[in-house]
Amino acid sequence: MKFIHTADFHLDFIPKGIIGPKFDEHRRQDFIRNLDTITNTALEEDVDLFIIAGDVFHSPRPRNTTLVEFSRRIGKLINNGIPILIVGGNHDIPKTLQSKNPLNAFNEFGIKNFVYRDKTSSLLLKTRGGETVGVVFAPYLDPSKIRAVEKASIEDYPKIIIRKIKRSFNEISQADIKILIAHLFIRGAKASSAWKIYLRDVLIDINSIDLGFDYIALGHVHKPQKIKENAFYPGSIERLTFAEENEDKFFIIGEIENGRVKVEWRKLDCRPMKTIGIIDIRGSSSPYSDIINEIDSVKIEEGSILRIQVIADKNSWNSFRNRFAEFEKHLFEDLKVLGYKLEKKIELKKGKYQYEAKGKGLKELFEDYIEKTFVMSSEAAKKIAKELGIKMIEKALEEGLV
C-alpha cells in the first residue's frame, strides 16, 4: 500500500513586516506551487492514500481564492480515486467551539474519497488492492481549552489524548494496515523555532500512542524528522519564518508491505530566505555605504526574502534613512529580491537601545497593544499593565535579549 504523507501547508500565510512589490501575491503562490508538486506526484505514483496531518490553511477562515486553489488540486486526486485523509490542526480548528472550518463543508457534501476529522475518531476503508486500512485521526486539542472541552485540568492532557487514541484504535485493531494521523507535539521532536503555539504545547511520548500502528503520520512541527521507525514529521511545505531559512522542506512517499514501512523523502523547491547582519553603523561617516557593502558581500539568490539587522545611533540612522529610496532600488532592481524586513536597534545612549519595527519603538508598540486589547479595562488598570510591561522590556533591552 503506497501513500503520500504531508502536513502543515499553511496556505494563506503571509509574514508580517515584509516589504516588497506584490510580495503577498507571490508568497501565496509559493505555497500553491509546492502543493502542485505534491499532488502531481500523488497522481504520477498512483498512490493509494493521500494523508495531510493538519494545518491545511493558516487560518480557519481562508480567502475564497485560496480555498478554490486548494479545492482544484484536491479535486484532481478525488477524480482519480485517491482517498484524501485530513486531520484538524491548530490552525484549522476555529478558536470558538461553535465555529466550523470550510473543510467541514466537504464532509457535509458527502464527497467520496474525502475525509476531514476535527475530533478523535476512526475509519475503515479498502484500498484498490483489497487491503483493509484502519485509520485513527487525532486532531490538535488546544491545552487552553482542555477545561471547557474535557472538564479536566491541563495535567490530565496526555492521559486524555492517549485514552482517545486507544478507544479509536480498538475500533480498527483487526485491519490489515493500521495508521495514526496526529497533529501534536511529540516529546523529543526538534522544532525550528519557539513559536508561541509550541511554548504552550503539552508533550506526548510516542510510545504511549504507538499501540501497534504500522505508520504514524505526524503534523504540527515544521522541521522534517524521523521520530522512530514508523513515525515521521514531514515538516511544512514551505519556509514560514527566518528560523527556517536554512531548512530544506520535504514530503514523504511511503509504502507498507508485510508489516514493514519504507519511506522516501522528496525535496521541495522553496523560496530562499537570508538573514544579513548584525550591521553596526554607530558613529559611521558613511552608514548607507556600510549597509550596502555588507549586503553585497553576501551571496543572495534572485527572488530571496531578506532580513537585514542593523544597530545604529540616531545620527547614522537618520543619514541612512535619507537614502532609503536608493536602498530599496538596489534591493529590488539590482539584487532582484522579492521582499525584505529591516530590523533595527537605535542606541539612545551608551548601552541603551530602542528596538524599532514599522517605524515604532518596542515600548510604543506595547502601549498600543494594551490600548487595543484591554478596551473594557479602567485607565488605572491599563496604566499598571503598561508600567509592568515597559519595565520588563527595559530589562530585556539592558541584558541584550531583544
Coordinates of N, CA, C and O in Angstrom, one line a residue, residues 138-147 150 152-164 183-185 200-204 220:
A138 N -6.2 11.9 15.1 CA -6.0 12.5 16.4 C -5.8 14.0 16.1 O -4.6 14.4 16.0
P139 N -6.8 14.8 16.1 CA -6.6 16.3 15.8 C -6.0 17.0 17.0 O -5.9 16.5 18.1
Y140 N -5.6 18.2 16.7 CA -5.0 19.0 17.7 C -6.0 19.4 18.8 O -7.2 19.8 18.5
L141 N -5.7 19.2 20.0 CA -6.5 19.6 21.1 C -5.8 20.7 21.9 O -4.7 20.5 22.5
D142 N -6.3 21.9 21.8 CA -5.7 23.1 22.4 C -5.7 22.9 23.9 O -6.7 22.8 24.6
P143 N -4.5 22.9 24.5 CA -4.4 22.7 26.0 C -5.2 23.8 26.8 O -5.7 23.5 27.8
S144 N -5.3 25.0 26.2 CA -6.0 26.1 26.8 C -7.6 25.8 26.9 O -8.3 26.4 27.6
K145 N -8.0 24.8 26.0 CA -9.5 24.5 26.0 C -9.8 23.3 26.8 O -10.9 22.8 26.8
I146 N -8.8 22.7 27.4 CA -9.0 21.3 28.0 C -10.1 21.3 29.0 O -10.8 20.4 29.2
R147 N -10.2 22.5 29.8 CA -11.2 22.5 30.8 C -12.6 22.6 30.3 O -13.5 21.9 30.7
E150 N -13.1 19.1 27.9 CA -13.0 17.8 28.6 C -13.3 17.8 30.1 O -13.3 16.8 30.7
A152 N -11.5 18.9 32.4 CA -10.3 18.4 33.1 C -9.3 19.5 33.2 O -9.4 20.5 32.6
S153 N -8.2 19.2 33.9 CA -7.1 20.1 34.1 C -6.0 19.8 33.1 O -6.0 18.7 32.5
I154 N -5.1 20.8 32.9 CA -4.0 20.6 32.0 C -3.1 19.4 32.3 O -2.5 18.8 31.4
E155 N -3.1 19.0 33.6 CA -2.2 17.9 34.0 C -2.8 16.6 33.4 O -2.0 15.6 33.2
D156 N -4.1 16.6 33.1 CA -4.7 15.4 32.5 C -4.6 15.3 31.0 O -5.0 14.3 30.4
Y157 N -4.0 16.3 30.4 CA -3.9 16.4 28.9 C -3.4 15.1 28.2 O -4.0 14.5 27.4
P158 N -2.2 14.7 28.6 CA -1.6 13.5 28.0 C -2.5 12.3 28.1 O -2.7 11.5 27.2
K159 N -3.1 12.1 29.3 CA -4.0 10.9 29.5 C -5.2 11.0 28.6 O -5.7 9.9 28.1
I160 N -5.7 12.2 28.4 CA -6.9 12.3 27.6 C -6.6 12.0 26.1 O -7.4 11.3 25.5
I161 N -5.5 12.5 25.6 CA -5.1 12.2 24.3 C -4.9 10.7 24.1 O -5.4 10.1 23.1
I162 N -4.2 10.1 25.0 CA -3.9 8.6 24.9 C -5.2 7.8 25.0 O -5.4 6.9 24.2
R163 N -6.1 8.2 25.9 CA -7.3 7.5 26.1 C -8.2 7.6 24.8 O -8.7 6.6 24.3
K164 N -8.2 8.7 24.2 CA -9.0 8.9 22.9 C -8.4 8.0 21.8 O -9.1 7.4 21.0
H183 N -1.9 15.4 14.9 CA -1.4 16.8 14.9 C -1.1 17.1 16.4 O -1.9 17.6 17.1
L184 N 0.2 16.9 16.8 CA 0.6 17.1 18.2 C 2.1 17.2 18.3 O 2.8 17.0 17.3
F185 N 2.6 17.6 19.4 CA 4.0 17.7 19.7 C 4.5 16.5 20.4 O 4.1 16.3 21.6
R200 N 3.2 26.6 24.6 CA 2.1 26.1 25.5 C 1.7 24.7 25.2 O 0.7 24.2 25.8
D201 N 2.4 24.0 24.3 CA 2.0 22.6 24.0 C 2.4 21.7 25.1 O 3.4 21.9 25.8
V202 N 1.6 20.7 25.3 CA 2.0 19.6 26.2 C 2.6 18.5 25.4 O 2.0 18.1 24.3
L203 N 3.7 18.0 25.8 CA 4.4 16.9 25.1 C 3.8 15.5 25.3 O 3.4 15.2 26.4
I204 N 3.8 14.8 24.2 CA 3.3 13.4 24.2 C 4.4 12.4 23.9 O 5.1 12.6 23.0
H220 N 2.4 19.3 12.7 CA 2.5 20.3 13.8 C 3.9 20.9 13.8 O 4.1 22.1 13.9

